[in-house]
Short mmCIF file of C-alpha atoms and ligand atoms in Angstrom, two decimals:
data_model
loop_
_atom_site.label_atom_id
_atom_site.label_comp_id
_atom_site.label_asym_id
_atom_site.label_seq_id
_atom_site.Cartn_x
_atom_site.Cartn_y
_atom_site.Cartn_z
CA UNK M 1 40.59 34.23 -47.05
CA UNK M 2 44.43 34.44 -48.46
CA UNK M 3 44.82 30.79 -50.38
CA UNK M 4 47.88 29.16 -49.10
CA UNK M 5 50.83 28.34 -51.44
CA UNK M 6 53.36 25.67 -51.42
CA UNK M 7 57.12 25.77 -52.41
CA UNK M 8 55.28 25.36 -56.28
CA UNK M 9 53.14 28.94 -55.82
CA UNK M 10 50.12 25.99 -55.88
CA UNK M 11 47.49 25.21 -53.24
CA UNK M 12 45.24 21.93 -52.94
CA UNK M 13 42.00 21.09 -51.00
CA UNK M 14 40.97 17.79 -50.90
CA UNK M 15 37.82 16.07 -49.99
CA UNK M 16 37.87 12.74 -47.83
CA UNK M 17 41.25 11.25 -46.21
CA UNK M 18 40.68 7.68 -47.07
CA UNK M 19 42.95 6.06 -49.31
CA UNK M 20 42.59 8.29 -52.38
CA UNK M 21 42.56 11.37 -50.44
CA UNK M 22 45.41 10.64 -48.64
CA UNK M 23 47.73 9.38 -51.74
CA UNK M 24 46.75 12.62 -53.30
CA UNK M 25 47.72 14.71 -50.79
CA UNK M 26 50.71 13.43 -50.15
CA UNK M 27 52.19 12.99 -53.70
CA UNK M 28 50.65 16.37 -54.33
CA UNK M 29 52.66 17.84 -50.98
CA UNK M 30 55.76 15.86 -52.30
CA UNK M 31 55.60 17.84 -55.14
CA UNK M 32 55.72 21.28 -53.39
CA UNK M 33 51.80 22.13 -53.26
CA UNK M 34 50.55 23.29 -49.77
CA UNK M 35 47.30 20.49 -49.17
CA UNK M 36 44.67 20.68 -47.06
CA UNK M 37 42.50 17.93 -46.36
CA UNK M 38 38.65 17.68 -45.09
CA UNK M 39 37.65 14.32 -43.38
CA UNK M 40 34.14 14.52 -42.48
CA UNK M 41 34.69 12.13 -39.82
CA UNK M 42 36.01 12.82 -36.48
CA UNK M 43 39.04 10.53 -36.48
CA UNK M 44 41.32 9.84 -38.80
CA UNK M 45 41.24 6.16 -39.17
CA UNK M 46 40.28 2.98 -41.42
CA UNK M 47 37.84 1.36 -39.63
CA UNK M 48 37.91 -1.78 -42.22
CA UNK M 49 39.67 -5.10 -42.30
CA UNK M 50 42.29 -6.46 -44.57
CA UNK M 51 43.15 -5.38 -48.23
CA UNK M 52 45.50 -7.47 -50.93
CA UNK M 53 47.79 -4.75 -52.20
CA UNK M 54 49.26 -5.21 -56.03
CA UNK M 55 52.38 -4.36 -57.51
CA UNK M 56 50.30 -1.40 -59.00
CA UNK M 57 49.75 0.30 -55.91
CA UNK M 58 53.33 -1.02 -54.18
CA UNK M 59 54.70 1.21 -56.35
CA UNK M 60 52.77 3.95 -55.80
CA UNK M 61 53.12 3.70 -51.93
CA UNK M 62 56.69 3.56 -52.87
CA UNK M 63 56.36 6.77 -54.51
CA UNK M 64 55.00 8.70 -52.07
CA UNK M 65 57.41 7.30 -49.01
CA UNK M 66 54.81 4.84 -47.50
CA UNK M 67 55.87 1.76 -48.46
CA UNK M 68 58.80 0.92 -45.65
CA UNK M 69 55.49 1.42 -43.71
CA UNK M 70 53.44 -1.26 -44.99
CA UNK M 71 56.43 -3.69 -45.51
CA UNK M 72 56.58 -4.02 -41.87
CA UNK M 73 53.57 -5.61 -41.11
CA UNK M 74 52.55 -6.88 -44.15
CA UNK M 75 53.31 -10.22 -45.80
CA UNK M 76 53.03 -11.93 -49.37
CA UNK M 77 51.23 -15.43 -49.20
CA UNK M 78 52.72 -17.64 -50.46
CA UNK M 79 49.56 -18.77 -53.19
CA UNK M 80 46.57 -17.62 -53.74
CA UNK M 81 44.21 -20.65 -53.46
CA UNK M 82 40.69 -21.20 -54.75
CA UNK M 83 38.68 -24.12 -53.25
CA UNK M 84 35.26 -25.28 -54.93
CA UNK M 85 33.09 -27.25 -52.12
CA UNK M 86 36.03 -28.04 -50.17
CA UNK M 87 38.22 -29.16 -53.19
CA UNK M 88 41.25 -27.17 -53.99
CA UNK M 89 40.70 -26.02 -57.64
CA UNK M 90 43.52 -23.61 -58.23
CA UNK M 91 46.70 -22.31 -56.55
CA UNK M 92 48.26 -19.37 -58.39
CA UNK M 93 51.64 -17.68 -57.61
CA UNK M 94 51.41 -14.51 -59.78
CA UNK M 95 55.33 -15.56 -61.17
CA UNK M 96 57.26 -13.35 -58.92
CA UNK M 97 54.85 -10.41 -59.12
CA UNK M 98 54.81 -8.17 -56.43
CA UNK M 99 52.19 -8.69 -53.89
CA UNK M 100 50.80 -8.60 -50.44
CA UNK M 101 48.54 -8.63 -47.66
CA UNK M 102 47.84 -5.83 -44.57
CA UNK M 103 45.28 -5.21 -42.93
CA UNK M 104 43.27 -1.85 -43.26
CA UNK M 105 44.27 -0.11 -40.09
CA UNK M 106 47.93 -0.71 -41.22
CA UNK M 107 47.80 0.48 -44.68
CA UNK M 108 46.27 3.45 -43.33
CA UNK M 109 48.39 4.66 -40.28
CA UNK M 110 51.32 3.83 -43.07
CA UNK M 111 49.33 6.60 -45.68
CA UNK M 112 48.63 8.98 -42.44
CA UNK M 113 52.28 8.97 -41.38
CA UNK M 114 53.55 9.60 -45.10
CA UNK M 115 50.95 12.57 -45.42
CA UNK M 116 52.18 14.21 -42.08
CA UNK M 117 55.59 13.74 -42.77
CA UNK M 118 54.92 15.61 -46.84
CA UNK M 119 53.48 18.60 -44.45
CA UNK M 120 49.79 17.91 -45.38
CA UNK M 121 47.29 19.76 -43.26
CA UNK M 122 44.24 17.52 -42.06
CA UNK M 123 40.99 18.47 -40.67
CA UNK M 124 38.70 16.35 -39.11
CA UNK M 125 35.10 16.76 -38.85
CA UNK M 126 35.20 18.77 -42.12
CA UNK M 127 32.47 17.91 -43.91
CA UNK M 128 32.59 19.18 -47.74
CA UNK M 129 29.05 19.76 -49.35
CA UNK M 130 29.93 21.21 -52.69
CA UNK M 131 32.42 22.06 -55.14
CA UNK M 132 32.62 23.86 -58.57
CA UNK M 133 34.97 23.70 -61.66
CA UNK M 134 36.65 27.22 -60.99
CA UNK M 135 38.73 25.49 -58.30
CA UNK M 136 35.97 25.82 -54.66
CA UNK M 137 35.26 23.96 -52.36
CA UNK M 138 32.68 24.25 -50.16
CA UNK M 139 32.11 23.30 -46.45
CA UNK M 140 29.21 22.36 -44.13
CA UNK M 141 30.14 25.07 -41.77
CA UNK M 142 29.01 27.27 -44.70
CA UNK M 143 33.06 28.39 -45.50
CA UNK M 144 33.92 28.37 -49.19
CA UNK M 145 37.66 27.56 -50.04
CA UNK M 146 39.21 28.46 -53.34
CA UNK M 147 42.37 26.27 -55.26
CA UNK M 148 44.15 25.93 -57.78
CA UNK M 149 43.33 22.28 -57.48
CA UNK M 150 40.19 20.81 -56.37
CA UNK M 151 39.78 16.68 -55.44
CA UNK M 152 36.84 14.71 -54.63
CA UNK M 153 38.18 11.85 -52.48
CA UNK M 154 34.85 11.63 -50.85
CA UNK M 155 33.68 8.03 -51.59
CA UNK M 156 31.09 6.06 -53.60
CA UNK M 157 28.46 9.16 -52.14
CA UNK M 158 30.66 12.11 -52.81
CA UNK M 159 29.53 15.34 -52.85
CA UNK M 160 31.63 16.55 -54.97
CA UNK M 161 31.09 14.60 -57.57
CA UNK M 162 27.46 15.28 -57.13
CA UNK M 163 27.00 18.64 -56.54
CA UNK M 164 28.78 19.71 -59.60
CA UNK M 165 26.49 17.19 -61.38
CA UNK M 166 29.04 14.59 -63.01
CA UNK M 167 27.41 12.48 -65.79
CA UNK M 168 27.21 8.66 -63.87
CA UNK M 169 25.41 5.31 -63.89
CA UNK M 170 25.41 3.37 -60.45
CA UNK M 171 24.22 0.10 -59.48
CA UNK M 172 24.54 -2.65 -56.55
CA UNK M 173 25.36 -6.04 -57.08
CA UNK M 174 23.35 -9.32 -56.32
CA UNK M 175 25.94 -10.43 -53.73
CA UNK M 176 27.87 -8.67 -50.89
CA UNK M 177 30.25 -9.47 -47.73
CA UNK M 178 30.93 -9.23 -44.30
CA UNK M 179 34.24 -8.25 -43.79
CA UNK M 180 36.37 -9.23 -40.12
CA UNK M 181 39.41 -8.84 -38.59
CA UNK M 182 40.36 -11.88 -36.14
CA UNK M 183 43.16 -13.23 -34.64
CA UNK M 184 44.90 -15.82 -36.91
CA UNK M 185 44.28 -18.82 -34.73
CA UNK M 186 46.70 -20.92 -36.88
CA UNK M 187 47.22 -23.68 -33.85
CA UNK M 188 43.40 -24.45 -33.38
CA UNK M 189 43.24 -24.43 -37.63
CA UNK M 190 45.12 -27.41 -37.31
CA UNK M 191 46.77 -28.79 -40.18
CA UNK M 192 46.97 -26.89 -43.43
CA UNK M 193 48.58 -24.45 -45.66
CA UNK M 194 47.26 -21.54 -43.58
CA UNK M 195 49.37 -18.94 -44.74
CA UNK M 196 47.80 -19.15 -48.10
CA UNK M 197 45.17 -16.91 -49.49
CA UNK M 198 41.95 -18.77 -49.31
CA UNK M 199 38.62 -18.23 -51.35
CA UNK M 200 36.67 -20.82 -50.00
CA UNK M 201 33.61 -21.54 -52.83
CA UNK M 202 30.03 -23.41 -51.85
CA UNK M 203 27.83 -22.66 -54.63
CA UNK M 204 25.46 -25.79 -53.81
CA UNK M 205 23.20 -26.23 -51.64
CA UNK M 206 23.35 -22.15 -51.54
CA UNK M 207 26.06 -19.56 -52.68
CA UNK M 208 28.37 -19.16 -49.26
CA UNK M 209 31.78 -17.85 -50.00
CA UNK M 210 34.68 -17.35 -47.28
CA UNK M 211 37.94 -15.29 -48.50
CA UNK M 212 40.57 -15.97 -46.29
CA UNK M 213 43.56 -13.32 -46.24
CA UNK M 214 46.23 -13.85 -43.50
CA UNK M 215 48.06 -10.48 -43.22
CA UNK M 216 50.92 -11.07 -40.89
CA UNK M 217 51.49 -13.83 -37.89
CA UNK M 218 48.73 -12.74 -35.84
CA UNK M 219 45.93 -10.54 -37.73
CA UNK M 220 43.69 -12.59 -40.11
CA UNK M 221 41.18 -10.75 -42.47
CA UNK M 222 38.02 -13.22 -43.39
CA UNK M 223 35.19 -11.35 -45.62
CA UNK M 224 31.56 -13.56 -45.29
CA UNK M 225 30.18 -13.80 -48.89
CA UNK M 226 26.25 -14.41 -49.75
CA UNK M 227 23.33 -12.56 -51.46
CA UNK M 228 21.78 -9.91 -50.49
CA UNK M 229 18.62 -11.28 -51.28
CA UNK M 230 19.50 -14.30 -48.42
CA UNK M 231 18.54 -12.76 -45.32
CA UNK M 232 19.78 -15.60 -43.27
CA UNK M 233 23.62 -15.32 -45.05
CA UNK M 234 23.78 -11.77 -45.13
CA UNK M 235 22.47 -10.99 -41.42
CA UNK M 236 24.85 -9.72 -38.83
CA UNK M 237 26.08 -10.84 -36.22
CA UNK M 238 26.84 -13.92 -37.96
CA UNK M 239 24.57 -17.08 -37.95
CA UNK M 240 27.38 -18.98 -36.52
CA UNK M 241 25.94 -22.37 -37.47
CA UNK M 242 24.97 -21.95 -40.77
CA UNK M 243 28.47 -20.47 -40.98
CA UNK M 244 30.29 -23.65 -39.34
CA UNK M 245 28.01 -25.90 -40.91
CA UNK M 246 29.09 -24.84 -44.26
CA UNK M 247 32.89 -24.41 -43.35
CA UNK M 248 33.16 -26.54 -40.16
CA UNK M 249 37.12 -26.19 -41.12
CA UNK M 250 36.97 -22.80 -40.32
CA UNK M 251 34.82 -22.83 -36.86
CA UNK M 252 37.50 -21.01 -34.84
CA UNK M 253 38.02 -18.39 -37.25
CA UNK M 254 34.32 -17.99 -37.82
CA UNK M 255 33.30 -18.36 -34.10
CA UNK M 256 35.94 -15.16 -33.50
CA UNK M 257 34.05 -13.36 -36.13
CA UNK M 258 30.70 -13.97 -34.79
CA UNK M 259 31.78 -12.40 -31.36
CA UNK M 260 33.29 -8.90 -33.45
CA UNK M 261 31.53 -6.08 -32.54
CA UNK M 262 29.55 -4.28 -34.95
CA UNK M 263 29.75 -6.32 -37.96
CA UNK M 264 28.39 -4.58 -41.32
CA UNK M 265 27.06 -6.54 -44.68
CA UNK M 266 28.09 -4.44 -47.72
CA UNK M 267 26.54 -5.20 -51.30
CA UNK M 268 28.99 -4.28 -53.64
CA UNK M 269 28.24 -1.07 -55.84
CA UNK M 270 29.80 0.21 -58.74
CA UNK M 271 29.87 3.18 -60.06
CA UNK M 272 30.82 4.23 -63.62
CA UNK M 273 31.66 7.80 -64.77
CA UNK M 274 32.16 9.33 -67.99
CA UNK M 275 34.67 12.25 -67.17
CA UNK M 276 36.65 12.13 -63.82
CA UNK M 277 37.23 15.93 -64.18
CA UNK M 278 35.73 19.33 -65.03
CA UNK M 279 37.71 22.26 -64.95
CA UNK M 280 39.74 22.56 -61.66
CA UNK M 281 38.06 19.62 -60.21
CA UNK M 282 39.19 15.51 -60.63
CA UNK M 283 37.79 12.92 -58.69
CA UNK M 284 39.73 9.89 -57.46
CA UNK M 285 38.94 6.80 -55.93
CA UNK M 286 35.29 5.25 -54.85
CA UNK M 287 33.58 8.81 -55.90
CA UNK M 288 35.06 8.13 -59.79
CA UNK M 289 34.68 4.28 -60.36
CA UNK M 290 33.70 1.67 -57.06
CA UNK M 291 33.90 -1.10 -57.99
CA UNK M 292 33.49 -4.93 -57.02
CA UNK M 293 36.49 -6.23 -55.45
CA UNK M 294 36.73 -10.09 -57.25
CA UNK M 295 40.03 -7.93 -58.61
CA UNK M 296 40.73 -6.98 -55.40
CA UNK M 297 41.67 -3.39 -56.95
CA UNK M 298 39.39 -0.80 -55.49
CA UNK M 299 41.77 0.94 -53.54
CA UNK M 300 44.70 0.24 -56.18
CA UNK M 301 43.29 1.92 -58.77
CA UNK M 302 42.29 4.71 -56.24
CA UNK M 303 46.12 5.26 -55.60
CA UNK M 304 47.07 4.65 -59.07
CA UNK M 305 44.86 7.23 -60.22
CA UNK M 306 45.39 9.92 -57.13
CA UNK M 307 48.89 9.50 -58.00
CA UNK M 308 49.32 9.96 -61.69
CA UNK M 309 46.50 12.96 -61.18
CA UNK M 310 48.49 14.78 -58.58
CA UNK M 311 51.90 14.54 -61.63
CA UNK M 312 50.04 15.56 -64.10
CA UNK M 313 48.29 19.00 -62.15
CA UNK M 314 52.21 19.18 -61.03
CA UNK M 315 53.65 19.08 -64.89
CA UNK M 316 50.77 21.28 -66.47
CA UNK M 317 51.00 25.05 -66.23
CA UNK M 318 48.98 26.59 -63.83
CA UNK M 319 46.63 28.06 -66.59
CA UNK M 320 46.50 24.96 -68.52
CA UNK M 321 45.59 22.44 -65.17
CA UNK M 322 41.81 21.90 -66.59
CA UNK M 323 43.26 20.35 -69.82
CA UNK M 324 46.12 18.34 -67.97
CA UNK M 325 43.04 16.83 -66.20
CA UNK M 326 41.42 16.09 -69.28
CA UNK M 327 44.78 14.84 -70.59
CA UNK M 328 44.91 12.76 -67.28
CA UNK M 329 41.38 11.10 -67.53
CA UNK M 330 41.88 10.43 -71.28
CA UNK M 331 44.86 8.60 -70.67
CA UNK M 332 43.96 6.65 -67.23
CA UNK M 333 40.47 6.28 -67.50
CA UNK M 334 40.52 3.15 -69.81
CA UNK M 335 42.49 0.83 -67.57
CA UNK M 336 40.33 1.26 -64.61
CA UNK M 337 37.74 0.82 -67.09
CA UNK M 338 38.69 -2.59 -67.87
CA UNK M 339 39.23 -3.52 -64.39
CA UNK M 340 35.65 -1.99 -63.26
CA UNK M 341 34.34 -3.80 -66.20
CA UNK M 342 35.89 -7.64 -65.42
CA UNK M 343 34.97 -7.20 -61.47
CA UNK M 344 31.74 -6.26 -61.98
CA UNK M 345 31.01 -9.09 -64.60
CA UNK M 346 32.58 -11.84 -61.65
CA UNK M 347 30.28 -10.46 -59.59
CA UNK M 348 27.61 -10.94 -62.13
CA UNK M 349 29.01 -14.68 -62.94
CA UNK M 350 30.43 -15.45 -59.54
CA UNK M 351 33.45 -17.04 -62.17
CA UNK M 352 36.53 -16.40 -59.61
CA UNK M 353 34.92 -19.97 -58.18
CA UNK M 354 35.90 -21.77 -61.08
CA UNK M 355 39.98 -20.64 -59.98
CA UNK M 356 42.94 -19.37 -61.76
CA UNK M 357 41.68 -16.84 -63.04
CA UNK M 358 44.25 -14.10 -62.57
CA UNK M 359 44.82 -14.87 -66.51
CA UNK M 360 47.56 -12.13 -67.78
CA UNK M 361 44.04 -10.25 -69.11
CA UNK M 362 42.80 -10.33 -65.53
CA UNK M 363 46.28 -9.06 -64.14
CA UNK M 364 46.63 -6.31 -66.39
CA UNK M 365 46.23 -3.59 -63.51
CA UNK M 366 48.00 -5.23 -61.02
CA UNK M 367 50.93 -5.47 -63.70
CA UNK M 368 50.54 -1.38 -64.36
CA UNK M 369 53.23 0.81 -62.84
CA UNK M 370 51.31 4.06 -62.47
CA UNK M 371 55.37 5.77 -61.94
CA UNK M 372 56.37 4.67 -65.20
CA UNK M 373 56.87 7.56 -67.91
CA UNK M 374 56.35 5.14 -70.39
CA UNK M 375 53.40 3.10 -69.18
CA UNK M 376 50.47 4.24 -71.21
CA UNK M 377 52.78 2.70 -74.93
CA UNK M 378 52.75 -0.61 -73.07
CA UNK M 379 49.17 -1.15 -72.54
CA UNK M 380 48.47 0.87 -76.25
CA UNK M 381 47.63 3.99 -74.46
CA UNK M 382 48.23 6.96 -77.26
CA UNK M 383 49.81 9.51 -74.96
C1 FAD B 1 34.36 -6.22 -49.70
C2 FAD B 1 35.40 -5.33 -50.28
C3 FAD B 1 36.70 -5.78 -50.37
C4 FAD B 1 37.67 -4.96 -50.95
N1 FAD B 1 38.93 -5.43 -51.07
C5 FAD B 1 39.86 -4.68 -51.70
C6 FAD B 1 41.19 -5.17 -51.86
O1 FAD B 1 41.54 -6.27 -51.42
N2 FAD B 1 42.08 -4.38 -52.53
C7 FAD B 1 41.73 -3.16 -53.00
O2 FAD B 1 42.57 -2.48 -53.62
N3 FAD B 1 40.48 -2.65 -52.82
C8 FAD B 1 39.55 -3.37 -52.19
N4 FAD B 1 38.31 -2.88 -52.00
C9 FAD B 1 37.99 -1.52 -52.48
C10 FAD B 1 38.47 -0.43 -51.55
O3 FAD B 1 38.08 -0.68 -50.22
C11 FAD B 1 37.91 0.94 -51.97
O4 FAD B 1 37.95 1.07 -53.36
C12 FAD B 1 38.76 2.06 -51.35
O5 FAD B 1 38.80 1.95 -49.96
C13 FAD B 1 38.21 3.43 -51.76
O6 FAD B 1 38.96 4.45 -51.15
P1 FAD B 1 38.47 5.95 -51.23
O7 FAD B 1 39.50 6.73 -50.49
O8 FAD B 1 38.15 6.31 -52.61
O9 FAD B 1 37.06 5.97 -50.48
P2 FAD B 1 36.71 5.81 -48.91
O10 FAD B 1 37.54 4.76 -48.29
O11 FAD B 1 35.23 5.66 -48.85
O12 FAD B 1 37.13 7.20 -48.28
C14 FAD B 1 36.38 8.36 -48.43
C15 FAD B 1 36.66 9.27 -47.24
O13 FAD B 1 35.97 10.48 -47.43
C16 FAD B 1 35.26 10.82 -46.24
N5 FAD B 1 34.09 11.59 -46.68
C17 FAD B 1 32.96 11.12 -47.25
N6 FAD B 1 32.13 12.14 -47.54
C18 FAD B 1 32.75 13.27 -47.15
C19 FAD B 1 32.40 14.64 -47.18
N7 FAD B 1 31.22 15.04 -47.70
N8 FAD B 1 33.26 15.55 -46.70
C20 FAD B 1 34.48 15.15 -46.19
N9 FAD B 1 34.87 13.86 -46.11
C21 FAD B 1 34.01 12.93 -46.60
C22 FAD B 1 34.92 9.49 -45.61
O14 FAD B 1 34.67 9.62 -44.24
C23 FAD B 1 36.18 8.68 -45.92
O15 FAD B 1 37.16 8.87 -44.94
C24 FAD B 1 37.33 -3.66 -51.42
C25 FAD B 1 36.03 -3.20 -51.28
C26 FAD B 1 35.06 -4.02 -50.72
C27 FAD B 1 33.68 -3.51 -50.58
#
């Protein structure tokens, strides 16, 4: 088959359209590639709950002509509190930094309708099963596709990753979450600063954590915390009383969330590359570094990193795009790092319960603006 070119002579396939896939695309299609993107799935939708978007991947969204989008029915709390058996403990304001709240669906219809309008080409029920460093990509359906850029946007079980045999460790976490999307309830809440960020703490009798993210007047986004090992925590649907009996000042909000259908515990994972590329090939998001979200930056360093990618395959020559990619991982891959590092150590510690800590340290990828030239001298990146 003929490769398709864009306005650049260059062509793209991409595996996955979550939110990786779908930055890279469309940054890539911005930039005069022609993109195609496989989504195994048969719909192209986010079928999670709320997300807490940084200034990191604001500016990304901005970028690529998604973020009028996501302003619309998004908001910025205004603190992020912490609460410690029912005691406030912290209430942080970020000083001015650029923040907010959406739910999932949103962000993702925002993403979808920036791709289409870039010209991207999506296929659903595409499902990739290999790839290899000379720029192909291979399908279920048994087609193999060839470009002069290959991405694995494919999530924490990519294939693409795998099947060209990346060097990885992987591991899962003591604790995990429910995650729901209710109505906001704010009347039968009663009194309070409900338009706050919540991360409601028990650690005694038993670890039972509640993170409460309003993301506009009427969509709340409450994720259920507790080991995995706690079979009576972590079972779904909810056990509303031990729920309401631990937080009986969030029984409407929980009793909405035992009543969602098909409610899913996830144990967080992480995993932890060395290389993000070979050859023609760079992974992005979940399939190069899930993490654990106490950061709350799994999906901003996905679009950080699908962004500043997609420049650098668009600044390299066309012969020289394996070393831009090298060039690209060298100079990204220690940030994320970091990040990966910190989240998966308060998951280890369960330290965001002890509040305020979104130290400067702890804020340093939130602070990073992945469209700034000169980004990599200010965090002592030697470009
Ligand atoms: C509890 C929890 C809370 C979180 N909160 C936040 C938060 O507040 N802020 C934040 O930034 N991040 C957060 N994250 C992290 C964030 O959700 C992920 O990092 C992000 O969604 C990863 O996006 P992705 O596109 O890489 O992967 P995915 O969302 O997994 O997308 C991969 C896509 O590829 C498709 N696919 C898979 N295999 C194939 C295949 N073989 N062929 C074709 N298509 C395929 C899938 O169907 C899917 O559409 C959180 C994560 C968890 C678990």
């Amino acid at each position: 088959m003929l490769m398709p070119t864009g306005k650049n002579g260059r062509h793209a396939e991409i595996a996955g359209a979550g939110f990786a896939g779908l930055t890279a695309a469309t940054a890539l299609a911005r930039m005069g590639w022609t993109v195609r993107v496989h989504e195994s799935g048969t719909e192209l939708r986010e079928q999670g709950a709320g997300i807490v978007l940084w200034h990191n991947s604001l500016k990304v969204l901005e970028a690529i002509g998604a973020l009028d989008a996501v302003m619309e029915d998004s908001m910025t709390p205004p603190f992020y509190e912490t609460r410690m058996h029912h005691e406030s403990v912290s209430r942080e304001d970020f000083g001015g930094l650029f923040w907010r709240t959406a739910t999932r669906p949103h962000l993702y219809k925002s993403l979808l309708g920036a791709a289409q309008n870039a010209g991207v080409e999506l296929v659903t029920g595409s499902k990739v099963v290999g790839a290899s460093p000379q720029g192909l990509l291979t399908l279920a359906s048994g087609q193999t596709l060839e470009a002069d850029l290959v991405v694995g946007a494919d999530g924490v079980r990519s294939q693409v990753r795998d099947s060209i045999g990346f060097e990885q460790e992987r591991w899962k976490s003591r604790d995990g979450i429910t995650r729901f999307l209710v109505p906001r309830l704010k009347e039968e809440l009663g009194e309070g600063e409900w338009d706050n960020v919540i991360d409601f703490w028990n650690l005694e009798p038993r670890y039972l954590r509640v993170l409460y993210v309003p993301c506009n007047e009427r969509e709340l986004y409450i994720a259920l915390g507790a080991p995995r090992a706690d079979e009576q925590g972590s079972r779904t649907p909810i056990d509303l009383d031990l729920w309401t009996s631990a937080y009986p000042e969030l029984a409407p909000v929980l009793r909405a969330a035992a009543n969602a259908p098909d409610p899913k515990y996830y144990g967080y994972q992480t995993t932890v590359l060395e290389k993000w590329s070979q050859g023609r090939v760079a992974l992005v998001g979940d399939a190069a570094h899930a993490m654990c979200p106490a950061l709350a930056q799994g999906a901003g360093c996905a679009m950080q990193n699908a962004y500043t990618m997609a420049v650098a395959a668009t600044e390299s020559s066309l012969g020289d795009l394996p070393d831009a990619l090298v060039e690209w991982d060298r100079l990204e891959h220690p940030i994320t790092d970091r990040c990966q590092r910190r989240s998966a150590d308060y998951a280890a510690n369960r330290g965001m319960s002890q509040g305020n800590q979104f130290t400067q340290e702890n804020l340093e990828t939130a602070q990073y603006d992945p469209t700034d030239p000169g980004r990599h001298a200010m965090i002592g990146a030697q470009p």
